[in-house]
Tab-separated table of C-alpha atoms and ligand atoms in Angstrom:
chain	number	residue	atom	x	y	z
A	1	MET	CA	51.806	137.383	96.538
A	2	GLU	CA	50.306	137.739	100.029
A	3	ASP	CA	46.550	137.155	100.426
A	4	ALA	CA	44.329	140.242	100.561
A	5	LYS	CA	42.483	140.729	103.865
A	6	LEU	CA	38.829	141.643	104.204
A	7	LEU	CA	37.304	142.827	107.468
A	8	PHE	CA	33.588	142.095	107.706
A	9	ASN	CA	31.342	141.956	110.730
A	10	GLY	CA	34.280	141.831	113.115
A	11	LYS	CA	36.060	138.956	111.375
A	12	GLU	CA	39.002	138.883	109.008
A	13	TYR	CA	38.880	136.867	105.789
A	14	SER	CA	41.820	135.963	103.528
A	15	LEU	CA	41.321	136.411	99.808
A	16	PRO	CA	43.989	134.706	97.668
A	17	VAL	CA	45.453	136.938	94.950
A	18	ILE	CA	45.371	135.486	91.430
A	19	GLU	CA	47.941	136.861	88.985
A	20	GLY	CA	47.534	136.634	85.219
A	21	THR	CA	50.378	136.253	82.707
A	22	GLU	CA	50.188	139.982	81.920
A	23	CYS	CA	50.489	140.709	85.683
A	24	GLU	CA	46.885	141.756	86.244
A	25	HIS	CA	45.519	140.892	89.687
A	26	GLY	CA	42.249	139.450	90.908
A	27	LEU	CA	41.043	138.670	94.427
A	28	ASP	CA	39.628	135.172	94.668
A	29	ILE	CA	36.308	135.408	96.511
A	30	SER	CA	35.097	131.900	95.656
A	31	GLN	CA	34.963	130.889	99.352
A	32	LEU	CA	33.624	134.231	100.629
A	33	ARG	CA	29.944	133.328	100.914
A	34	ALA	CA	30.637	129.912	102.416
A	35	GLN	CA	32.893	131.499	105.052
A	36	SER	CA	31.107	134.803	105.760
A	37	GLY	CA	27.550	134.512	104.427
A	38	ALA	CA	28.094	137.670	102.340
A	39	ILE	CA	28.280	138.063	98.606
A	40	THR	CA	29.877	140.819	96.511
A	41	LEU	CA	27.720	143.257	94.576
A	42	ASP	CA	28.967	144.609	91.252
A	43	SER	CA	26.218	145.922	89.011
A	44	GLY	CA	27.313	145.705	85.365
A	45	TYR	CA	30.247	143.445	86.419
A	46	GLY	CA	32.794	146.260	85.994
A	47	ASN	CA	35.008	144.751	88.737
A	48	THR	CA	34.154	141.090	88.364
A	49	GLY	CA	36.247	138.466	86.616
A	50	SER	CA	33.903	135.674	85.526
A	51	CYS	CA	36.618	133.254	84.379
A	52	LYS	CA	40.293	132.711	83.727
A	53	SER	CA	40.941	132.764	79.997
A	54	ALA	CA	43.980	132.240	77.757
A	55	ILE	CA	42.399	133.671	74.589
A	56	THR	CA	42.391	137.482	74.501
A	57	PHE	CA	44.175	140.138	76.518
A	58	ILE	CA	43.092	143.786	76.702
A	59	ASP	CA	44.819	146.604	78.553
A	60	GLY	CA	42.145	149.281	78.362
A	61	GLU	CA	44.309	151.968	79.979
A	62	LYS	CA	47.077	151.523	77.409
A	63	GLY	CA	44.835	150.656	74.429
A	64	ILE	CA	46.327	147.180	73.909
A	65	LEU	CA	44.599	144.146	72.369
A	66	HIS	CA	46.217	140.723	71.874
A	67	TYR	CA	44.763	137.470	70.539
A	68	ARG	CA	46.618	134.471	72.019
A	69	GLY	CA	49.573	136.762	72.768
A	70	TYR	CA	49.782	138.307	69.263
A	71	PRO	CA	49.207	142.095	68.973
A	72	ILE	CA	46.102	142.959	66.939
A	73	GLU	CA	48.133	145.365	64.781
A	74	GLU	CA	50.412	142.537	63.645
A	75	LEU	CA	47.561	140.127	62.909
A	76	ALA	CA	45.700	142.875	61.018
A	77	ARG	CA	48.763	143.505	58.847
A	78	LYS	CA	50.036	139.983	58.280
A	79	SER	CA	47.302	137.404	58.841
A	80	ASN	CA	43.842	136.681	57.470
A	81	PHE	CA	40.471	135.892	59.023
A	82	VAL	CA	40.626	132.116	58.511
A	83	GLU	CA	44.060	131.886	60.139
A	84	VAL	CA	42.973	134.171	63.016
A	85	SER	CA	39.893	131.962	63.539
A	86	PHE	CA	42.145	128.896	63.834
A	87	LEU	CA	44.455	130.768	66.221
A	88	LEU	CA	41.595	131.797	68.505
A	89	ILE	CA	39.841	128.425	68.553
A	90	TYR	CA	42.820	126.038	68.703
A	91	GLY	CA	45.286	128.283	70.539
A	92	HIS	CA	48.241	128.378	68.114
A	93	LEU	CA	49.055	129.624	64.633
A	94	PRO	CA	48.369	126.710	62.265
A	95	SER	CA	51.090	124.869	60.339
A	96	LYS	CA	50.697	125.006	56.556
A	97	GLN	CA	49.011	121.597	56.609
A	98	GLU	CA	46.664	122.546	59.470
A	99	LEU	CA	45.704	125.752	57.694
A	100	ASP	CA	45.039	123.994	54.360
A	101	ASN	CA	42.947	121.392	56.123
A	102	PHE	CA	40.973	124.002	58.094
A	103	ARG	CA	40.389	126.105	54.980
A	104	ASN	CA	39.197	123.034	53.024
A	105	GLN	CA	36.811	122.074	55.769
A	106	LEU	CA	35.360	125.601	55.877
A	107	THR	CA	34.955	125.428	52.097
A	108	TYR	CA	33.316	122.010	51.910
A	109	HIS	CA	30.822	122.613	54.725
A	110	SER	CA	29.548	125.955	53.441
A	111	LEU	CA	26.291	124.748	51.868
A	112	ILE	CA	23.239	124.860	54.095
A	113	HIS	CA	20.529	122.203	54.038
A	114	GLU	CA	18.101	122.978	51.193
A	115	ASP	CA	15.165	122.774	53.618
A	116	MET	CA	16.553	125.806	55.464
A	117	LYS	CA	15.728	127.953	52.430
A	118	LYS	CA	12.060	127.511	53.348
A	119	PHE	CA	12.733	129.252	56.676
A	120	PHE	CA	14.099	132.317	54.872
A	121	GLU	CA	10.932	132.394	52.766
A	122	GLY	CA	8.807	132.600	55.930
A	123	PHE	CA	10.330	135.894	57.129
A	124	PRO	CA	8.890	139.229	55.989
A	125	ARG	CA	11.211	141.172	53.667
A	126	THR	CA	11.406	143.914	56.292
A	127	ALA	CA	12.695	141.579	59.031
A	128	HIS	CA	15.883	142.828	60.676
A	129	PRO	CA	18.670	140.503	59.467
A	130	MET	CA	19.939	140.047	63.066
A	131	GLY	CA	16.603	138.429	64.001
A	132	VAL	CA	16.829	136.199	60.940
A	133	LEU	CA	20.459	135.325	61.740
A	134	SER	CA	19.810	134.260	65.320
A	135	ALA	CA	16.763	132.194	64.312
A	136	MET	CA	18.656	130.459	61.512
A	137	VAL	CA	21.633	129.683	63.736
A	138	ALA	CA	19.358	128.181	66.416
A	139	SER	CA	17.626	126.142	63.708
A	140	LEU	CA	20.953	124.541	62.675
A	141	SER	CA	20.574	122.423	65.829
A	142	ALA	CA	17.622	120.689	64.169
A	143	PHE	CA	19.825	119.563	61.281
A	144	TYR	CA	23.084	118.894	63.115
A	145	PRO	CA	22.287	117.683	66.657
A	146	ASP	CA	25.198	117.411	69.069
A	147	THR	CA	24.111	114.451	71.082
A	148	ASP	CA	27.625	113.831	72.344
A	149	TYR	CA	29.897	116.804	73.143
A	150	GLN	CA	33.127	114.858	72.642
A	151	THR	CA	32.352	113.396	69.193
A	152	ASP	CA	30.092	115.978	67.537
A	153	VAL	CA	31.615	119.209	68.745
A	154	ASN	CA	34.565	119.586	66.369
A	155	LEU	CA	32.452	118.945	63.309
A	156	ASN	CA	29.723	121.301	64.479
A	157	VAL	CA	32.306	124.045	65.101
A	158	ILE	CA	33.434	123.704	61.466
A	159	ARG	CA	29.859	123.562	60.222
A	160	LEU	CA	28.908	126.719	62.055
A	161	LEU	CA	31.973	128.672	60.889
A	162	ALA	CA	31.432	127.491	57.317
A	163	LYS	CA	27.669	128.002	57.145
A	164	LEU	CA	27.304	131.320	58.944
A	165	LYS	CA	28.579	133.286	55.954
A	166	THR	CA	26.063	131.509	53.694
A	167	ILE	CA	23.269	132.331	56.146
A	168	VAL	CA	24.462	135.967	56.309
A	169	ALA	CA	24.410	136.256	52.511
A	170	PHE	CA	21.047	134.498	52.146
A	171	SER	CA	19.422	136.804	54.717
A	172	TYR	CA	20.697	139.806	52.742
A	173	LYS	CA	19.455	138.405	49.414
A	174	LYS	CA	16.091	137.689	51.010
A	175	SER	CA	15.839	141.301	52.285
A	176	ILE	CA	16.399	142.744	48.783
A	177	GLY	CA	14.354	140.110	46.931
A	178	GLN	CA	17.240	138.685	44.889
A	179	PRO	CA	17.904	134.976	44.236
A	180	TYR	CA	20.275	133.239	46.643
A	181	ILE	CA	23.809	132.791	45.347
A	182	TYR	CA	25.447	129.527	46.394
A	183	PRO	CA	28.981	129.283	47.808
A	184	GLN	CA	31.828	128.841	45.302
A	185	ASN	CA	34.568	126.461	46.410
A	186	HIS	CA	37.317	128.123	44.352
A	187	LEU	CA	36.977	131.412	46.263
A	188	SER	CA	38.632	132.364	49.550
A	189	PHE	CA	36.379	132.543	52.636
A	190	THR	CA	35.981	136.322	52.435
A	191	ALA	CA	35.776	136.525	48.625
A	192	ASP	CA	33.070	133.863	48.723
A	193	LEU	CA	31.044	135.940	51.167
A	194	ILE	CA	31.325	139.027	48.948
A	195	HIS	CA	30.356	136.933	45.911
A	196	MET	CA	27.275	135.551	47.678
A	197	LEU	CA	26.288	139.081	48.740
A	198	PHE	CA	26.760	140.936	45.460
A	199	ALA	CA	26.671	138.479	42.527
A	200	VAL	CA	23.450	137.819	40.582
A	201	PRO	CA	22.831	134.685	38.499
A	202	THR	CA	22.497	136.637	35.254
A	203	GLU	CA	26.062	137.853	34.859
A	204	PRO	CA	29.620	137.075	35.946
A	205	TYR	CA	30.929	138.889	39.043
A	206	GLU	CA	34.571	139.185	39.922
A	207	VAL	CA	35.261	139.973	43.567
A	208	PRO	CA	37.278	143.218	43.792
A	209	LYS	CA	40.494	142.569	45.751
A	210	VAL	CA	40.118	145.868	47.615
A	211	LEU	CA	36.716	144.718	48.971
A	212	GLU	CA	38.091	141.321	49.948
A	213	ASP	CA	41.012	142.891	51.835
A	214	ALA	CA	38.844	145.496	53.576
A	215	LEU	CA	36.259	142.945	54.704
A	216	ASP	CA	38.909	140.479	55.855
A	217	LEU	CA	40.464	143.233	57.999
A	218	LEU	CA	37.091	144.097	59.540
A	219	LEU	CA	36.465	140.439	60.370
A	220	ILE	CA	39.906	140.064	62.008
A	221	LEU	CA	39.374	143.172	64.145
A	222	HIS	CA	36.022	141.897	65.409
A	223	ALA	CA	37.124	138.305	66.042
A	224	ASP	CA	37.323	138.396	69.842
A	225	HIS	CA	37.195	140.873	72.700
A	226	GLU	CA	37.320	138.866	75.933
A	227	GLN	CA	34.322	138.926	78.311
A	228	ASN	CA	32.072	141.512	76.626
A	229	CYS	CA	28.262	141.358	76.777
A	230	SER	CA	27.689	138.868	73.926
A	231	THR	CA	30.661	136.654	74.847
A	232	SER	CA	29.536	136.526	78.460
A	233	THR	CA	26.084	135.600	77.160
A	234	VAL	CA	27.648	132.772	75.154
A	235	ARG	CA	29.481	131.513	78.255
A	236	MET	CA	26.355	131.935	80.373
A	237	ALA	CA	24.065	130.051	77.941
A	238	GLY	CA	26.763	127.471	77.185
A	239	SER	CA	27.352	126.781	80.879
A	240	SER	CA	23.959	125.065	80.984
A	241	GLN	CA	25.412	122.692	78.344
A	242	ALA	CA	22.929	123.970	75.743
A	243	ASN	CA	24.108	122.927	72.274
A	244	LEU	CA	26.580	125.062	70.306
A	245	PHE	CA	24.009	126.504	67.902
A	246	ALA	CA	21.535	127.532	70.638
A	247	THR	CA	24.433	129.032	72.592
A	248	ILE	CA	25.774	131.117	69.702
A	249	SER	CA	22.254	132.216	68.814
A	250	ALA	CA	21.997	133.681	72.342
A	251	GLY	CA	25.262	135.576	71.739
A	252	ILE	CA	23.936	136.982	68.448
A	253	ASN	CA	20.872	138.347	70.229
A	254	ALA	CA	23.019	140.013	72.897
A	255	LEU	CA	25.227	141.572	70.216
A	256	TRP	CA	22.211	143.139	68.503
A	257	GLY	CA	21.668	145.881	71.143
A	258	PRO	CA	22.692	149.479	70.350
A	259	LEU	CA	25.066	149.669	73.334
A	260	HIS	CA	27.022	146.725	71.922
A	261	GLY	CA	27.310	145.485	68.293
A	262	GLY	CA	24.212	147.410	67.229
A	263	ALA	CA	26.220	150.619	67.711
A	264	ASN	CA	27.742	150.429	64.203
A	265	GLN	CA	24.289	150.847	62.654
A	266	GLU	CA	23.504	153.649	65.135
A	267	VAL	CA	26.761	155.468	64.301
A	268	LEU	CA	25.915	155.578	60.616
A	269	GLU	CA	22.371	156.725	61.312
A	270	MET	CA	23.729	159.445	63.625
A	271	LEU	CA	26.262	160.637	61.032
A	272	GLU	CA	23.556	160.672	58.359
A	273	ASN	CA	21.258	162.718	60.641
A	274	ILE	CA	24.071	165.206	61.249
A	275	ARG	CA	24.662	165.486	57.494
A	276	GLN	CA	20.984	166.066	56.792
A	277	ASP	CA	20.907	168.633	59.597
A	278	GLY	CA	23.550	170.771	57.861
A	279	SER	CA	26.669	168.956	59.191
A	280	ASP	CA	26.669	171.035	62.392
A	281	TYR	CA	28.662	168.499	64.422
A	282	GLN	CA	29.265	170.908	67.319
A	283	LYS	CA	25.515	170.925	67.991
A	284	TYR	CA	25.625	167.131	68.458
A	285	ILE	CA	28.692	167.308	70.691
A	286	ASN	CA	26.764	169.773	72.877
A	287	GLN	CA	23.764	167.459	72.931
A	288	ALA	CA	25.936	164.492	73.962
A	289	LYS	CA	27.285	166.572	76.883
A	290	ASP	CA	23.791	167.475	78.013
A	291	LYS	CA	22.656	164.493	80.102
A	292	LYS	CA	19.013	165.632	79.882
A	293	SER	CA	19.017	165.263	76.080
A	294	GLY	CA	19.346	161.460	76.348
A	295	PHE	CA	21.645	161.632	73.298
A	296	LYS	CA	24.986	159.808	73.245
A	297	LEU	CA	27.748	160.089	70.730
A	298	MET	CA	27.414	156.625	69.253
A	299	GLY	CA	30.718	154.858	68.585
A	300	PHE	CA	32.312	156.714	71.522
A	301	GLY	CA	33.203	155.309	74.917
A	302	HIS	CA	33.941	151.810	76.081
A	303	ARG	CA	33.643	149.891	79.322
A	304	VAL	CA	37.257	148.701	79.120
A	305	TYR	CA	39.165	151.147	76.888
A	306	LYS	CA	40.055	154.383	78.645
A	307	ASN	CA	42.370	155.193	75.769
A	308	PHE	CA	42.125	154.768	71.988
A	309	ASP	CA	40.514	151.480	71.024
A	310	PRO	CA	43.395	150.036	68.932
A	311	ARG	CA	40.851	148.646	66.463
A	312	ALA	CA	39.458	152.152	65.861
A	313	ARG	CA	42.971	153.416	65.056
A	314	ILE	CA	43.448	150.662	62.456
A	315	LEU	CA	39.988	151.264	60.996
A	316	LYS	CA	40.418	155.029	60.709
A	317	GLU	CA	43.473	154.442	58.515
A	318	ALA	CA	41.672	151.678	56.600
A	319	ALA	CA	38.673	153.969	55.985
A	320	ASP	CA	40.931	156.646	54.477
A	321	LYS	CA	42.786	154.145	52.292
A	322	GLY	CA	39.783	151.974	51.355
A	323	LEU	CA	37.550	154.863	50.354
A	324	SER	CA	40.200	156.397	48.123
A	325	GLN	CA	40.917	152.988	46.496
A	326	LEU	CA	37.201	152.502	45.896
A	327	GLY	CA	36.910	156.041	44.551
A	328	VAL	CA	34.301	156.884	47.194
A	329	ASN	CA	34.083	160.398	48.575
A	330	ASP	CA	31.796	160.075	51.578
A	331	PRO	CA	30.872	163.277	53.460
A	332	LEU	CA	30.142	161.103	56.502
A	333	LEU	CA	33.869	160.323	56.825
A	334	ASP	CA	34.604	164.046	57.152
A	335	ILE	CA	31.823	164.468	59.712
A	336	ALA	CA	33.191	161.496	61.691
A	337	LYS	CA	36.733	162.907	61.676
A	338	ASN	CA	35.472	166.327	62.771
A	339	LEU	CA	33.411	164.800	65.576
A	340	GLU	CA	36.422	162.832	66.737
A	341	ARG	CA	38.727	165.870	66.604
A	342	VAL	CA	36.329	168.124	68.518
A	343	ALA	CA	35.388	165.451	71.070
A	344	LEU	CA	39.018	164.599	71.835
A	345	GLU	CA	39.698	168.227	72.717
A	346	ASP	CA	36.522	168.735	74.744
A	347	SER	CA	36.919	168.470	78.528
A	348	PHE	CA	33.671	166.422	78.886
A	349	PHE	CA	35.112	163.619	76.739
A	350	VAL	CA	38.702	164.061	77.963
A	351	GLU	CA	37.739	163.820	81.655
A	352	ARG	CA	35.607	160.725	81.058
A	353	LYS	CA	38.264	159.182	78.799
A	354	LEU	CA	35.787	158.726	75.970
A	355	TYR	CA	37.539	157.724	72.745
A	356	PRO	CA	36.203	156.355	69.441
A	357	ASN	CA	35.533	152.623	69.628
A	358	VAL	CA	35.618	149.964	66.888
A	359	ASP	CA	32.147	150.881	65.673
A	360	PHE	CA	32.969	154.504	64.948
A	361	TYR	CA	34.711	153.897	61.613
A	362	SER	CA	33.560	150.379	60.676
A	363	GLY	CA	30.177	151.567	59.357
A	364	ILE	CA	31.789	154.031	56.957
A	365	ILE	CA	33.836	151.213	55.420
A	366	TYR	CA	30.797	148.908	55.193
A	367	ARG	CA	28.875	151.717	53.512
A	368	ALA	CA	31.661	152.263	50.987
A	369	MET	CA	31.424	148.534	50.239
A	370	ASN	CA	27.677	148.932	49.517
A	371	ILE	CA	26.712	146.865	52.542
A	372	PRO	CA	23.410	148.296	53.816
A	373	THR	CA	23.185	149.767	57.313
A	374	ASN	CA	20.965	147.051	58.787
A	375	MET	CA	23.581	144.425	57.791
A	376	PHE	CA	26.428	146.039	59.787
A	377	THR	CA	25.761	144.152	63.013
A	378	VAL	CA	25.354	140.928	61.041
A	379	MET	CA	28.879	141.410	59.651
A	380	PHE	CA	30.078	142.021	63.213
A	381	ALA	CA	28.460	138.728	64.303
A	382	LEU	CA	30.256	136.845	61.535
A	383	GLY	CA	33.569	138.365	62.611
A	384	ARG	CA	32.931	137.608	66.305
A	385	LEU	CA	31.972	133.972	65.683
A	386	PRO	CA	35.474	132.446	66.128
A	387	GLY	CA	35.847	134.344	69.412
A	388	TRP	CA	32.506	133.099	70.714
A	389	ILE	CA	33.408	129.547	69.706
A	390	ALA	CA	36.861	129.774	71.292
A	391	GLN	CA	35.417	131.114	74.555
A	392	TRP	CA	32.643	128.508	74.586
A	393	LYS	CA	35.123	125.679	73.907
A	394	GLU	CA	37.516	126.927	76.595
A	395	MET	CA	34.651	126.890	79.078
A	396	ARG	CA	33.304	123.470	78.047
A	397	ASP	CA	36.792	121.883	78.033
A	398	ASP	CA	37.547	123.139	81.560
A	399	PRO	CA	36.646	120.377	84.018
A	400	GLY	CA	36.130	123.030	86.715
A	401	THR	CA	33.272	124.785	84.877
A	402	ARG	CA	30.004	125.061	86.804
A	403	ILE	CA	26.728	126.456	85.553
A	404	TYR	CA	26.875	130.291	85.613
A	405	ARG	CA	24.551	131.425	88.348
A	406	PRO	CA	25.131	134.844	89.950
A	407	ARG	CA	23.438	135.805	93.192
A	408	GLN	CA	21.576	138.980	94.149
A	409	ILE	CA	20.672	141.194	97.064
A	410	TYR	CA	16.895	141.065	97.450
A	411	THR	CA	15.327	144.531	97.887
A	412	GLY	CA	11.640	143.657	97.491
A	413	LYS	CA	8.755	143.491	99.957
A	414	VAL	CA	8.782	141.046	102.872
A	415	ASN	CA	6.201	139.124	104.861
A	416	GLN	CA	3.322	139.742	102.471
A	417	LYS	CA	0.005	138.063	103.356
A	418	TYR	CA	-1.957	136.626	100.451
A	419	ILE	CA	-5.397	138.295	100.024
A	420	PRO	CA	-7.947	136.526	97.782
A	421	VAL	CA	-8.680	138.453	94.586
A	422	GLU	CA	-12.283	139.358	95.563
A	423	LYS	CA	-10.972	141.106	98.691
A	424	ARG	CA	-8.228	143.181	97.029
B	1	ACO	N1	28.421	159.975	74.603
B	1	ACO	C1	28.294	160.824	75.659
B	1	ACO	N2	28.598	160.508	76.932
B	1	ACO	C2	29.023	159.273	77.170
B	1	ACO	C3	29.185	158.322	76.149
B	1	ACO	C4	28.858	158.700	74.831
B	1	ACO	N3	29.009	157.857	73.820
B	1	ACO	N4	29.630	157.160	76.664
B	1	ACO	C5	29.747	157.366	77.986
B	1	ACO	N5	29.385	158.643	78.299
B	1	ACO	C6	29.454	159.265	79.629
B	1	ACO	C7	28.353	158.705	80.534
B	1	ACO	O1	27.198	159.507	80.470
B	1	ACO	C8	29.038	158.779	81.879
B	1	ACO	O2	29.030	160.123	82.323
B	1	ACO	P1	28.958	160.431	83.927
B	1	ACO	O3	30.169	159.802	84.538
B	1	ACO	O4	28.950	161.918	84.019
B	1	ACO	O5	27.659	159.811	84.409
B	1	ACO	C9	30.493	158.439	81.588
B	1	ACO	O6	30.690	158.853	80.220
B	1	ACO	C10	30.825	156.948	81.736
B	1	ACO	O7	29.959	156.193	80.888
B	1	ACO	P2	29.160	154.901	81.317
B	1	ACO	O8	27.872	154.856	80.521
B	1	ACO	O9	29.071	154.810	82.799
B	1	ACO	O10	30.146	153.772	80.797
B	1	ACO	P3	29.796	152.235	80.578
B	1	ACO	O11	31.093	151.529	80.698
B	1	ACO	O12	28.673	151.790	81.450
B	1	ACO	O13	29.253	152.193	79.066
B	1	ACO	C11	29.255	152.179	76.708
B	1	ACO	C12	30.086	151.945	77.983
B	1	ACO	C13	27.943	151.385	76.764
B	1	ACO	C14	30.081	151.695	75.518
B	1	ACO	C15	28.963	153.708	76.568
B	1	ACO	O14	30.183	154.422	76.459
B	1	ACO	C16	28.052	154.015	75.384
B	1	ACO	O15	26.835	153.950	75.513
B	1	ACO	N6	28.650	154.362	74.190
B	1	ACO	C17	27.843	154.583	73.006
B	1	ACO	C18	27.411	153.245	72.397
B	1	ACO	C19	28.554	152.518	71.724
B	1	ACO	O16	29.326	153.092	70.971
B	1	ACO	N7	28.625	151.191	71.974
B	1	ACO	C20	29.629	150.321	71.362
B	1	ACO	C21	30.624	149.856	72.369
B	1	ACO	S1	31.894	148.927	71.569
B	1	ACO	C22	31.160	147.443	71.269
B	1	ACO	O17	30.335	146.935	71.949
B	1	ACO	C23	31.575	146.787	70.058
């Protein structure tokens, strides 16, 4: 394709056009500053591609999501979280032998160092589990240093994938004052997590298949989502060649915010408020439309999707099915469906192309599973881990990677003269 032309300050600059495998186009501005002295300005990065990536493809206008070329709907129906993790990180669906080997490694690395239990003891019971999670992940670097990227990285990737679910479960047990339950090697990855969350040492606990399937689906749907806020944070922190654990810990912190992964907790709290306020959902729709109210319909809208988030579609169906299988009749599901129905017909939401996102229905399923609200974002982090690792590895393995270092347009004061403090 012909280069794009840019006219600036009386000169013409050629910008090569980069085409992706799904035919999306980008203008390569990598030489722009060197040639013209100007930079581009794109607050919030809505028009900026920060990398080329072969991991995840999203078409936000059409509501399409693919991992490594496979549609999310197909993976959700036919695959499982461990296989999807392998696919994202290593780039292909594993052979039977590769999958068995990967699964065994995730099983046999799931214990955490006994000394790490002392860290859990140091946190107050009221600590938000996302804070605990990020601190514990960063602390893994003290036990498993990666002195050499080439030799240590593969093992540390396995360790992190295997141990995160143990850390997740231990932080939950800590928050409710119950004894930690150790991983069980005979259980699947997801069943083991459920066992560590809900079993107690005093009696046997059999993991309900319906819970295992529902949680596995949630983890698959959260596994990657190209260059979102937390993934970009992972690439940004990782570009300094910080170790894997420090890098992922940075991503966990970015995910925590209510505009990103923290939205699932906010959605549930919003639905609960609406219920307690007499289930008058129209009042909340009106508030969301009133900019002065500062209220947003949590779980609605997305930077990239200007159509249904395909994950929300899958989760809406899963919420209906899962709740009836679990025998749960949750009034919040009805409120959520009513909000969605009314919002999708309202011109404010239609004009702005605001649709439910992945967080809108995920919380209702977590709640039906008895996972407490403040653990929702932690479950999201566990699901997103293979995506973060895949994106980090892609960046580190690319010989062309440079440290991420955006520029800025300075708008502050100029030519200030220093005045000694006694004269100010
Ligand atoms: N409720 C009401 N109005 C909204 C909402 C919402 N949930 N989301 C966006 N809008 C409005 C904005 O006020 C804006 O209106 P305007 O054009 O009249 O000024 C317009 O829609 C565009 O929204 P922006 O905020 O500019 O979109 P942006 O891409 O910057 O933000 C975001 C996307 C953060 C997801 C936003 O839609 C939002 O805050 N949603 C609620 C939080 C949420 O659900 N986050 C989870 C996202 S998914 C994830 O991270 C897993």
